[in-house]
mmCIF file of C-alpha atoms in Angstrom:
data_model
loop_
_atom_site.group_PDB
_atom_site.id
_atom_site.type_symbol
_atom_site.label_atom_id
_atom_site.label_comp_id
_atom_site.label_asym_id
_atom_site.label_seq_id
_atom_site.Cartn_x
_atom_site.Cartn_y
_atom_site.Cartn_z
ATOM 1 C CA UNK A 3 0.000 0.000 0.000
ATOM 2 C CA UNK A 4 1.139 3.706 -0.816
ATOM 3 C CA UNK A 5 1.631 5.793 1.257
ATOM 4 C CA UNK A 6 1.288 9.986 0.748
ATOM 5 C CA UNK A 7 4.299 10.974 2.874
ATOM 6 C CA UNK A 8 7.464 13.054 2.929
ATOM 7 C CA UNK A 9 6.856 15.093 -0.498
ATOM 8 C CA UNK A 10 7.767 18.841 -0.507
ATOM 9 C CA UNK A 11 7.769 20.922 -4.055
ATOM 10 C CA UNK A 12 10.900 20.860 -6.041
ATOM 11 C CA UNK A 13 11.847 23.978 -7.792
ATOM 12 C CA UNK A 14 14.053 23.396 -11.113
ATOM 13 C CA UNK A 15 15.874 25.503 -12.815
ATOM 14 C CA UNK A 16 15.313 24.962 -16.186
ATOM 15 C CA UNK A 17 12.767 26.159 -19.827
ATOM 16 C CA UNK A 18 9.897 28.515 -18.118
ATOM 17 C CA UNK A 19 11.242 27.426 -14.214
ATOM 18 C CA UNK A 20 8.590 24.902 -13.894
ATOM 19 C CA UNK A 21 8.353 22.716 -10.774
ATOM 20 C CA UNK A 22 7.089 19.208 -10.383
ATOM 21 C CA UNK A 23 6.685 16.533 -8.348
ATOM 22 C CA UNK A 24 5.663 12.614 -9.387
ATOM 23 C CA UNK A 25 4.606 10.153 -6.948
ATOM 24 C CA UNK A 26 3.818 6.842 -8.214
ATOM 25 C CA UNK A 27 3.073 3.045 -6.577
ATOM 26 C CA UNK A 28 5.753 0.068 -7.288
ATOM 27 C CA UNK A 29 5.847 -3.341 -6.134
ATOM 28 C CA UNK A 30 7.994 -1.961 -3.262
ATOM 29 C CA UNK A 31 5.771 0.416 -2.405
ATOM 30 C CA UNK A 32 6.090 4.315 -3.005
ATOM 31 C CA UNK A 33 9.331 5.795 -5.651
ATOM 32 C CA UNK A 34 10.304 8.770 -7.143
ATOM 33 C CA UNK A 35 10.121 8.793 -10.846
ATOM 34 C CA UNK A 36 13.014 9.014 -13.214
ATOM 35 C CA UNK A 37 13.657 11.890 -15.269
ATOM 36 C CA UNK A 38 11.966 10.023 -18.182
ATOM 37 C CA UNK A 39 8.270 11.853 -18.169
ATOM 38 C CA UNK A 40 8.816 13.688 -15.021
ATOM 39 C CA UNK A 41 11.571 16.455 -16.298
ATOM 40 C CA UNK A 42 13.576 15.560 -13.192
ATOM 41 C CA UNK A 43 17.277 14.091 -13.187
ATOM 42 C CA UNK A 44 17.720 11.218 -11.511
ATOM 43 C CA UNK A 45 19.404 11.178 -8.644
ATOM 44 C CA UNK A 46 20.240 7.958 -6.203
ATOM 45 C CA UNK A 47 21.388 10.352 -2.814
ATOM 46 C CA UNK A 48 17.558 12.239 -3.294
ATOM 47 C CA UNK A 49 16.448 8.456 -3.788
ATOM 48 C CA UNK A 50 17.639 7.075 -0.622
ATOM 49 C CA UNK A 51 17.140 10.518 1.283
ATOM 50 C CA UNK A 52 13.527 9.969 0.763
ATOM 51 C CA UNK A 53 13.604 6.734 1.848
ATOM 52 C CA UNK A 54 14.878 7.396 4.998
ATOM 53 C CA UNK A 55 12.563 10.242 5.324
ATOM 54 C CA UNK A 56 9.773 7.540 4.332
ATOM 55 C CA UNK A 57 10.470 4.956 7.126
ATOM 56 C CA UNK A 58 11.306 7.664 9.638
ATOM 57 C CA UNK A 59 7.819 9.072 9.158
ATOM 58 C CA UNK A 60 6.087 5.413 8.836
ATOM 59 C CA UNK A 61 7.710 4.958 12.022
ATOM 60 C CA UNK A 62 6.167 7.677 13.927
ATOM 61 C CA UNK A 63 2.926 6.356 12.125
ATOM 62 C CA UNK A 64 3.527 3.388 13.912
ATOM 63 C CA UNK A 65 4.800 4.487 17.318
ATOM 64 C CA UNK A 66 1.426 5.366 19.299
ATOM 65 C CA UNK A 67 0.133 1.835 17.949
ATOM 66 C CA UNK A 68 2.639 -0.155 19.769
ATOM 67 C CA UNK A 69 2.358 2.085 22.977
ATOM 68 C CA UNK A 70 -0.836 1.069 23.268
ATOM 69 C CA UNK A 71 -0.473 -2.409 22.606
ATOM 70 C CA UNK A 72 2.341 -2.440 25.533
ATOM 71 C CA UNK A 73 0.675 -0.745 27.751
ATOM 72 C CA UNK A 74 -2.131 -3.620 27.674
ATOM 73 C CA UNK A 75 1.072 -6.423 29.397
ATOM 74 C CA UNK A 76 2.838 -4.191 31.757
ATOM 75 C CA UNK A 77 -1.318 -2.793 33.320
ATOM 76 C CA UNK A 78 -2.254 -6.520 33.407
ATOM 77 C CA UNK A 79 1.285 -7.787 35.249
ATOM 78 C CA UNK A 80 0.728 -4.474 37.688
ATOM 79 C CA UNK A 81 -2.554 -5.609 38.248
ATOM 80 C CA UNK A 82 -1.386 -9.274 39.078
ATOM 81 C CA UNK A 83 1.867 -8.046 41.356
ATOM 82 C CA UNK A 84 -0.467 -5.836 43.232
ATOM 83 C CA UNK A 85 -3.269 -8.228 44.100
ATOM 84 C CA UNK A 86 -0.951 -10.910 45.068
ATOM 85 C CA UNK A 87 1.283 -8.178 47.757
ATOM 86 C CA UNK A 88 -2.626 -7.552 48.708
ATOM 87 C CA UNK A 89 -3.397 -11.394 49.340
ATOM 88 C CA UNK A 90 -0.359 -12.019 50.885
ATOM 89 C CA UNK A 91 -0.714 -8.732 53.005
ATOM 90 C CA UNK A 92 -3.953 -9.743 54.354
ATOM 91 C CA UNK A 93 -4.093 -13.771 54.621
ATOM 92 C CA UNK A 94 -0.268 -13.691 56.244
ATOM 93 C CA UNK A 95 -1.420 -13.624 59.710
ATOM 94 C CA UNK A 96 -4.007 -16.235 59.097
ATOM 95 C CA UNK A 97 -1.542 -18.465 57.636
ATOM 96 C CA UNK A 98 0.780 -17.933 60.431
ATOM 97 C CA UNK A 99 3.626 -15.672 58.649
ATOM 98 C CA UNK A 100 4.785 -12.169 60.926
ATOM 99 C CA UNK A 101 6.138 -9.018 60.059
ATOM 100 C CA UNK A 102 8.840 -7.842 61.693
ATOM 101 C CA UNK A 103 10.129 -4.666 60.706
ATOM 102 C CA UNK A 104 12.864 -4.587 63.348
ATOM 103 C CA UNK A 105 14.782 -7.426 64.925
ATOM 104 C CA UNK A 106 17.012 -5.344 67.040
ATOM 105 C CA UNK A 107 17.423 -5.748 70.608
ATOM 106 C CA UNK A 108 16.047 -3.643 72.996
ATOM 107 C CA UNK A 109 19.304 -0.995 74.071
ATOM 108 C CA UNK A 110 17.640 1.724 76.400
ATOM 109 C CA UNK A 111 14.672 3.170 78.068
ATOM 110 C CA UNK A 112 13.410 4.218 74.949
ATOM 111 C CA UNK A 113 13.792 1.078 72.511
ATOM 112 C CA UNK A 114 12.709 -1.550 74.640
ATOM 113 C CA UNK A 115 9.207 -2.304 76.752
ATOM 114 C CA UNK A 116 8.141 -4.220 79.908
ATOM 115 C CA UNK A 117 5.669 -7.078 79.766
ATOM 116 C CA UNK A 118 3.566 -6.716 82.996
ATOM 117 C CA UNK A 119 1.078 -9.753 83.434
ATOM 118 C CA UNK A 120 -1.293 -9.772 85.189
ATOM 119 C CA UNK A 121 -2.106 -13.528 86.386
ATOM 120 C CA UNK A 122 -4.411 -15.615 88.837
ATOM 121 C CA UNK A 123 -4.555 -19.456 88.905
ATOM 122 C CA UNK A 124 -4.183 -19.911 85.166
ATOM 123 C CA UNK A 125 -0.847 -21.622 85.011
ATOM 124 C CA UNK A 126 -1.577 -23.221 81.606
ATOM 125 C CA UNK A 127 -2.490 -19.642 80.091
ATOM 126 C CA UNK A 128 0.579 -18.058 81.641
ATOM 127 C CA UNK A 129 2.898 -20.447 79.876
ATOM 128 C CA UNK A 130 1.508 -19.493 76.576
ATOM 129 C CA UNK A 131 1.493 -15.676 77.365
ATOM 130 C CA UNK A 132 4.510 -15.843 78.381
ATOM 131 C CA UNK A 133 6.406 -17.743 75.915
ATOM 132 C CA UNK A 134 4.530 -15.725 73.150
ATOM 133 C CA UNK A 135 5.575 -12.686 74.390
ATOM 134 C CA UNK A 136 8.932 -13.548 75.001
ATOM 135 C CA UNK A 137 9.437 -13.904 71.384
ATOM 136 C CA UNK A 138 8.633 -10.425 70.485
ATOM 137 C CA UNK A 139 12.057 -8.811 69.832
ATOM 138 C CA UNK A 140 11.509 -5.001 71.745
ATOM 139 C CA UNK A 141 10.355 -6.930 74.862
ATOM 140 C CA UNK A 142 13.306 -6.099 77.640
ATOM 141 C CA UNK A 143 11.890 -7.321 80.371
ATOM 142 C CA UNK A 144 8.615 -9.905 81.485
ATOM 143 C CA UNK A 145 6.717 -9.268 84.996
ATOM 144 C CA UNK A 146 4.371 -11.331 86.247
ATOM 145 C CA UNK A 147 1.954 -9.928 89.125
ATOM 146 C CA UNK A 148 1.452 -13.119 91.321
ATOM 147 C CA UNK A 149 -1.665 -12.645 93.863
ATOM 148 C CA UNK A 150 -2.216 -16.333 94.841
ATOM 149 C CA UNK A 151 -2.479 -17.094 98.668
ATOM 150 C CA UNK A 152 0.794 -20.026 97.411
ATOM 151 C CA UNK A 153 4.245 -19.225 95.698
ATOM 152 C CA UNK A 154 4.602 -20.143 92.020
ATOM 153 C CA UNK A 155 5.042 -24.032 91.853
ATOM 154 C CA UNK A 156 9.094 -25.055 91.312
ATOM 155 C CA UNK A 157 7.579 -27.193 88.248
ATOM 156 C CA UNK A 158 6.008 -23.782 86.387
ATOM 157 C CA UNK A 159 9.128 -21.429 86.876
ATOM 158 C CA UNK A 160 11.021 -24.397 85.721
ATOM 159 C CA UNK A 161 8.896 -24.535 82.533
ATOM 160 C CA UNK A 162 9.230 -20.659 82.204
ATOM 161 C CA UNK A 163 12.984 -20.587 82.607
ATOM 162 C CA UNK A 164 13.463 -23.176 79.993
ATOM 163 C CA UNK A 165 11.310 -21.558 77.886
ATOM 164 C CA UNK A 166 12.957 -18.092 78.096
ATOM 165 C CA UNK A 167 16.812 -19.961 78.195
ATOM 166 C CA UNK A 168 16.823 -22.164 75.137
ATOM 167 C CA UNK A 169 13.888 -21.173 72.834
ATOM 168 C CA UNK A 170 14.683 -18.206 71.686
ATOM 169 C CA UNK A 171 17.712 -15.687 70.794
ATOM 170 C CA UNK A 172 15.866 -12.479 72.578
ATOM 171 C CA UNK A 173 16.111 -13.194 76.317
ATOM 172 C CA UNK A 174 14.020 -10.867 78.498
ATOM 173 C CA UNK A 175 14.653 -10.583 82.175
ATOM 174 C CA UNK A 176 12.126 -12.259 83.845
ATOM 175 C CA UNK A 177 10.758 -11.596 87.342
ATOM 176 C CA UNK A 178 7.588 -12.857 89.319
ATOM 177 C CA UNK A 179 6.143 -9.828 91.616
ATOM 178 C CA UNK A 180 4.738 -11.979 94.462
ATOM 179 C CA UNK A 181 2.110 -10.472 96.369
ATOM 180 C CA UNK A 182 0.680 -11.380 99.929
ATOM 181 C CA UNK A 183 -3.295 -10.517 99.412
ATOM 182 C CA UNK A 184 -5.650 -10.833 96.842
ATOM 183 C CA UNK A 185 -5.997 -6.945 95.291
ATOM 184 C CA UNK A 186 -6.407 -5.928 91.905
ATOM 185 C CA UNK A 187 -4.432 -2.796 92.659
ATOM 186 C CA UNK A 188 -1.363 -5.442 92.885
ATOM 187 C CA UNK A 189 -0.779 -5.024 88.892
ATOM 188 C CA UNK A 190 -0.177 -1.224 89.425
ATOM 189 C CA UNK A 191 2.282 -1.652 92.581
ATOM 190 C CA UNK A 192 5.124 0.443 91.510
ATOM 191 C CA UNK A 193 8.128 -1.825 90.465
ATOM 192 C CA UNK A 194 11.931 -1.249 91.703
ATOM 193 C CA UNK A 195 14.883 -1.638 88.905
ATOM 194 C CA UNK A 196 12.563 -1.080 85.925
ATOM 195 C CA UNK A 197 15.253 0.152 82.720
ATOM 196 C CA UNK A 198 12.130 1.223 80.449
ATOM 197 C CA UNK A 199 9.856 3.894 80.313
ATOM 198 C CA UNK A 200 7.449 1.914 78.663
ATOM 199 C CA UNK A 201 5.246 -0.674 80.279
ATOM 200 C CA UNK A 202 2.822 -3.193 78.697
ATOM 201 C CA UNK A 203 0.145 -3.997 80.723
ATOM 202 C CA UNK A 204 -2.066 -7.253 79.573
ATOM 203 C CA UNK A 205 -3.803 -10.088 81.083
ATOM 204 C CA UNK A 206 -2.852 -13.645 81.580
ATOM 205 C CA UNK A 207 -5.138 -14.736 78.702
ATOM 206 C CA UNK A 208 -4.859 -12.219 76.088
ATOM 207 C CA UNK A 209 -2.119 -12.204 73.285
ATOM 208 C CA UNK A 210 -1.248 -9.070 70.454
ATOM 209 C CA UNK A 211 1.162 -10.583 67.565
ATOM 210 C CA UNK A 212 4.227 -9.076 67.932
ATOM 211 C CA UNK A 213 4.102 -6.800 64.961
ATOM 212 C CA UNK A 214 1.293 -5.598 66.155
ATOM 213 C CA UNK A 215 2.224 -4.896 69.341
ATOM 214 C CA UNK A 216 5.782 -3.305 67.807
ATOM 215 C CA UNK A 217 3.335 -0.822 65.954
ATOM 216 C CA UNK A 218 1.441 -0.062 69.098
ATOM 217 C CA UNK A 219 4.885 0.885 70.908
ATOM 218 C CA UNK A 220 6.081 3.543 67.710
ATOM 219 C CA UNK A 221 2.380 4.911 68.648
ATOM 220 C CA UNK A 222 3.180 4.998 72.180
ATOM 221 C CA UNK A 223 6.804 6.749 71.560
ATOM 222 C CA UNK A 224 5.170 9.758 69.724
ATOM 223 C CA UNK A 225 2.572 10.449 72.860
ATOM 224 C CA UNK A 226 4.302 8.743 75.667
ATOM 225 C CA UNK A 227 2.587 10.523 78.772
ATOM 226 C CA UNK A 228 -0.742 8.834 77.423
ATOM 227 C CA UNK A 229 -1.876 5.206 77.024
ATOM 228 C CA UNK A 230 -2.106 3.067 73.982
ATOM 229 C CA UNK A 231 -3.992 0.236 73.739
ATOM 230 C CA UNK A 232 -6.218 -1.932 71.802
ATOM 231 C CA UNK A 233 -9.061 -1.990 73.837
ATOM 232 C CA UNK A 234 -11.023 1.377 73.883
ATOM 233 C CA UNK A 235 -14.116 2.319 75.882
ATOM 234 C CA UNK A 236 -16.019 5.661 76.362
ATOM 235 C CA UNK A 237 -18.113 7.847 78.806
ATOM 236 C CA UNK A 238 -21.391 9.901 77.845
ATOM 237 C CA UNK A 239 -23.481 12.463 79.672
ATOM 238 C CA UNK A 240 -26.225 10.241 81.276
ATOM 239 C CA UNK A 241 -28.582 13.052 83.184
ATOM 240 C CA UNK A 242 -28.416 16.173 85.542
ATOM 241 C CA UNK A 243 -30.464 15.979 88.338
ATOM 242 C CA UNK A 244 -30.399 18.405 91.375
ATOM 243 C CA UNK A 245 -27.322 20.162 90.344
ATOM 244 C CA UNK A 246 -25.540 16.820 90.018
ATOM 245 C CA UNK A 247 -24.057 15.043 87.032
ATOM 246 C CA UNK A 248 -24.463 11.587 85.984
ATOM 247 C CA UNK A 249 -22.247 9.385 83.335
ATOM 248 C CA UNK A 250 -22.558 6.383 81.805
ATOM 249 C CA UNK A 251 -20.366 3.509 81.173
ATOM 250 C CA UNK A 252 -20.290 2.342 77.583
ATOM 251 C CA UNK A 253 -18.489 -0.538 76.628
ATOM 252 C CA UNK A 254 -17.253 -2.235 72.929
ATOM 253 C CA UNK A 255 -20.770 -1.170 70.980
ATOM 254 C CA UNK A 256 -20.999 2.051 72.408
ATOM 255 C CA UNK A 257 -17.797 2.917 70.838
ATOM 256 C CA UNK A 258 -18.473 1.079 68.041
ATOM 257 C CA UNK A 259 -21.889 3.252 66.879
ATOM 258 C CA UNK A 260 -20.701 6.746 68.297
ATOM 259 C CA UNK A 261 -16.990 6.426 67.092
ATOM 260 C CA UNK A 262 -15.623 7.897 70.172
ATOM 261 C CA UNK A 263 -14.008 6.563 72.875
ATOM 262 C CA UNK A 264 -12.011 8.563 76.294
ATOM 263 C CA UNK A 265 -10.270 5.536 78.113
ATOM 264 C CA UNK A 266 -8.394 2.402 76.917
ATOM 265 C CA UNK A 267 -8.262 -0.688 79.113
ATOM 266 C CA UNK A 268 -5.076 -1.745 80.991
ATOM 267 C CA UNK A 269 -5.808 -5.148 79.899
ATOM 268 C CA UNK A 270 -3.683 -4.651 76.683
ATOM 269 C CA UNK A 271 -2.065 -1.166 77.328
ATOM 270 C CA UNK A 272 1.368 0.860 77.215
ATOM 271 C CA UNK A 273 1.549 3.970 79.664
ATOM 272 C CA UNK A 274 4.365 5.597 81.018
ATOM 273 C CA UNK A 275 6.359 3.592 84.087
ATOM 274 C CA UNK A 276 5.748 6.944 86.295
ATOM 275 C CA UNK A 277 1.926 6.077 86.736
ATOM 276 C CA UNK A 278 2.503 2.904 88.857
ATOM 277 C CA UNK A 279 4.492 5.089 91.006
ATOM 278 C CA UNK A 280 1.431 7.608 90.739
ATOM 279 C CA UNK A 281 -1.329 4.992 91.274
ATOM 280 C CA UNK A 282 0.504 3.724 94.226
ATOM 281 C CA UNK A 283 1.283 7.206 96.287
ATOM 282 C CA UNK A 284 -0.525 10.406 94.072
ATOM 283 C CA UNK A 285 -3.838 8.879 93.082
ATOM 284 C CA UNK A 286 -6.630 9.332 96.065
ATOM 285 C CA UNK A 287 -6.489 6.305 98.387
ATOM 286 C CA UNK A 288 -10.126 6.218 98.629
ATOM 287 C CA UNK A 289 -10.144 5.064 94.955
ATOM 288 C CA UNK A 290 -7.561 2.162 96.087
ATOM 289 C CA UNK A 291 -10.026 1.147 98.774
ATOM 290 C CA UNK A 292 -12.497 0.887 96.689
ATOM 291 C CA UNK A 293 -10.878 -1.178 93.665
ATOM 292 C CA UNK A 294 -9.581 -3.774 96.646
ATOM 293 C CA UNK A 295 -13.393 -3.986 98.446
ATOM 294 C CA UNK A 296 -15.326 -4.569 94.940
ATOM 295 C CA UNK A 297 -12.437 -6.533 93.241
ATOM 296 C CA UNK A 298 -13.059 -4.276 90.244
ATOM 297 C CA UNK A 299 -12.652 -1.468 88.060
ATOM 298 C CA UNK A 300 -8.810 -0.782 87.927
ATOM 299 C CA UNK A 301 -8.704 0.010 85.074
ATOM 300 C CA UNK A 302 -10.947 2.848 85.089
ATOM 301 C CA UNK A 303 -8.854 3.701 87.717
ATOM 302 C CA UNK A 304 -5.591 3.968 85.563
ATOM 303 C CA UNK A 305 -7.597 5.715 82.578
ATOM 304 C CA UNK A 306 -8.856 8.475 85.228
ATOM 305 C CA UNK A 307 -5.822 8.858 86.610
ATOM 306 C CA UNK A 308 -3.692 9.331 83.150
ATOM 307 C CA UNK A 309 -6.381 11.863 81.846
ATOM 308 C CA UNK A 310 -6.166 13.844 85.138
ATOM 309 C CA UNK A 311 -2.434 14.323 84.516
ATOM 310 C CA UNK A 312 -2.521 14.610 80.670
ATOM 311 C CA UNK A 313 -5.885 16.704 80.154
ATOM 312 C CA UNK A 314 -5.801 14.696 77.090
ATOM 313 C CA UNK A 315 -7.009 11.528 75.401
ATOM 314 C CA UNK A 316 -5.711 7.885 75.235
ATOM 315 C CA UNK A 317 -5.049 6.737 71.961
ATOM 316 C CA UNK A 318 -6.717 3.629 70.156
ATOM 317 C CA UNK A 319 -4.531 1.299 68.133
ATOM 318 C CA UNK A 320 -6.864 -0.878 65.453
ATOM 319 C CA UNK A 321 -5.548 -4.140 65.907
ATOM 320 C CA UNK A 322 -7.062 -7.863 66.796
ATOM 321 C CA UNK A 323 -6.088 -9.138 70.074
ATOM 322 C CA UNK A 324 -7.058 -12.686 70.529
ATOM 323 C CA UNK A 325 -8.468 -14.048 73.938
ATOM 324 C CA UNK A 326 -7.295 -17.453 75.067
ATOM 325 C CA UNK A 327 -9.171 -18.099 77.835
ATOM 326 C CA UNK A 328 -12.554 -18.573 79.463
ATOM 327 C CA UNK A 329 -15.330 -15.369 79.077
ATOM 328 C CA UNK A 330 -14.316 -12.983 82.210
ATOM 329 C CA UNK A 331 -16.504 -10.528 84.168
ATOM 330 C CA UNK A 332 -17.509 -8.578 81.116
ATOM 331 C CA UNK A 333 -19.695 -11.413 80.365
ATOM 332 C CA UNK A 334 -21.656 -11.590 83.264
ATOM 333 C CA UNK A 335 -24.959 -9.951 84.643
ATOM 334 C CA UNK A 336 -25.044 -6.281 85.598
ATOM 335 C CA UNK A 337 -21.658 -5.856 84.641
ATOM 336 C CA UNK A 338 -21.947 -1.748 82.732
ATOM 337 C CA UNK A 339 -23.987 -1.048 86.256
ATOM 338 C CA UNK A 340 -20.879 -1.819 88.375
ATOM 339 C CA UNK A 341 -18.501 0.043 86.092
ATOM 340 C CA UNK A 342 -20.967 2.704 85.532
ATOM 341 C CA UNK A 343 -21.378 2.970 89.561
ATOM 342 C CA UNK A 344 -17.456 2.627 89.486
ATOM 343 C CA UNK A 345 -17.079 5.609 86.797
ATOM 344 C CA UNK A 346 -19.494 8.050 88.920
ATOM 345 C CA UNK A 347 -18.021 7.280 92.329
ATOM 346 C CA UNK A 348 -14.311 7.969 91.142
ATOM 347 C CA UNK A 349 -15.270 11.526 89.238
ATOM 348 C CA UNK A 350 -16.472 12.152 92.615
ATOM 349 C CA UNK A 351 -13.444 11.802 94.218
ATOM 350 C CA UNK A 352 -11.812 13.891 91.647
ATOM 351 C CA UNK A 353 -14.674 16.828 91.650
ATOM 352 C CA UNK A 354 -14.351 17.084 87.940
ATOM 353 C CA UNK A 355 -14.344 15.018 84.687
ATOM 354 C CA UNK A 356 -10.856 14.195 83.440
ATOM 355 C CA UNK A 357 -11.926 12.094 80.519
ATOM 356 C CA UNK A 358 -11.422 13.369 77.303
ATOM 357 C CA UNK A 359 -13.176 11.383 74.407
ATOM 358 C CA UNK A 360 -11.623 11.444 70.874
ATOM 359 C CA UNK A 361 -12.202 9.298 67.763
ATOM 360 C CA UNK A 362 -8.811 9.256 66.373
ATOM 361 C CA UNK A 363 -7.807 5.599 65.724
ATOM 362 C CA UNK A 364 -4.156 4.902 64.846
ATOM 363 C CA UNK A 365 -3.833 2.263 62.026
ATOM 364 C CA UNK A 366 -0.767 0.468 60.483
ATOM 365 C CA UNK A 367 -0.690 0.759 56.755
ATOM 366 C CA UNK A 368 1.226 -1.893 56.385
ATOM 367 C CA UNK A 369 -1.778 -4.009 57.152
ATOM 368 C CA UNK A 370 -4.696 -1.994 55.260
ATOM 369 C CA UNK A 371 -6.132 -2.382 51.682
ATOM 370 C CA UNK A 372 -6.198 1.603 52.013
ATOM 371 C CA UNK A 373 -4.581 4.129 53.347
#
């Protein structure tokens, strides 16, 4: 096929300085005429100029077809490559794979975090808490708040030492905080020797992956005078009645319709190491009292007393915790009552409200379809 292309006018000088130009169609495709009929000399450099000039011009012709033709490959391999990094991303933890962006040791106050358990006649649990979060590679140091009327068995701190000596490379220091009565407030009895700011306080039968729990700990390093944690609850306005103000306890669905939350639950939490030293001798001792005579609410405790010296909110961390054990207290009968009677009762003791409710959520992009 011929193709119009590359033809410019041709001035001769010659009889009457006529000009002309011949294009005609050859089994090759498109030449220039000879001089017989056209009145133009022949000339072999014009003849292979304009060849050149034909295929350059054919080429550009060309060129925007076979962009778009490659483009179809490379979108459909991105495509693939993206999904899979996507799959992989989000079935990972199901299949039992970790991230772990940093494998250093913990090497001061400030890289490192202490593990303080809280544990009561669950030896079976404790082994599996333990050994879990022994494995975590920013863990410096593993407490364990003993409350039982007996000592830790010789069998189960033999099973805990092996675990920590020989299984794996990280080796916190490990310590059981023995405790002569039966009191909640045990878990936030200030501890001597501590060499991190950072505490994580959980229970016996509640584990965080370690990457997981490593992102929870950058959160914590930006904001470290508040808590962290990955279970949030929240306070609302409940009535006014004779010039007195009544809240209301909400717990998981609360925050999950409103959004909001003001307190985060010491049962998987980082705070500061200064607030056991601030629960134990600042906070009021009728609050103390009170946790030890109804053998609950703590942790409303800690979050009350945080926000009191912060003016400022805890921060969430979206993350799934998984619970090893039997259903606890939240389960049973009248239980948003007794914290709700807990709630009022403290605020009283402060004379003000030092909850502050937010609905920031801090999320780890590393483990969203979005961000």
């Amino acid at each position: 096929m011929a193709a119009f292309v590359g033809v410019r006018d041709v001035t001769l000088a010659g009889t009457g300085g006529a000009s002309a130009v011949a294009v005609s169609g050859g089994a090759s495709g498109e030449a220039f005429s000879s001089g017989e009929g056209s009145g133009l000399p022949y000339s072999p450099a014009k003849m292979k100029a304009a060849s050149r000039g034909r295929s350059y011009y054919s080429l550009l012709l060309l060129l925007p077809r076979v962009r778009k033709l490659s483009k179809v490959p490379i979108l459909l391999a991105a495509g693939v490559v993206l999904a899979i990094l996507l799959l992989v991303r989000q079935v990972g933890p199901l299949m039992g794979w970790s991230y772990h962006p940093s494998l250093s040791s913990a090497s001061s106050s400030r890289d490192g975090y202490t593990v303080l358990i809280n544990t009561w006649k669950r030896d079976s649990l404790l082994k599996k808490t333990v050994a879990h979060y022994a494995s975590c590679p920013k863990v410096d140091a593993i407490h364990v708040v003993w409350s039982e009327p007996d000592p830790p068995s010789e069998s189960l701190k033999t099973h805990l030492r092996n675990i920590l000596e020989s299984k794996y490379s990280n080796k916190p220091y490990f310590q059981f905080n023995l405790n002569e009565e039966d009191d909640l407030n045990n878990r936030f009895k200030l501890i001597e020797g501590l060499k991190t700011d950072a505490i994580f306080s959980v229970d016996d039968d509640v584990i965080v992956r370690c990457s997981m729990l490593e992102f929870a700990f950058t959160v914590w390093q930006t904001a470290s005078d508040t808590m962290v944690g990955f279970v949030p609850r929240m306070h609302w306005l409940s009535k006014e009645e004779n010039g007195g103000i009544h809240y209301k306890y909400g717990g998981w669905w609360s925050v999950w319709w409103t959004g909001t939350y003001s307190m985060i639950l010491s049962k998987t939490a980082f705070f500061h190491q200064k607030y056991l030293d601030m629960y134990t001798h600042q906070m009021p001792s009728a609050i103390r009292e009170y946790v030890r005579r109804k053998r609950n609410c703590e942790d409303i405790a800690m979050s009350l007393l945080v926000a009191n010296a912060t003016r400022a909110p805890p921060i969430w961390v979206k993350g799934r915790i998984y619970e090893i054990g039997s259903f606890g207290i939240s389960s049973l009968e009248g239980h948003i009552e007794r914290r709700t009677k807990c709630l009022n009762d403290f605020i009283s003791l402060y004379e003000s409200m030092p909850l502050v409710s937010t609905s920031t959520k801090a999320v780890d992009a590393r483990q969203a379809w979005f961000w």
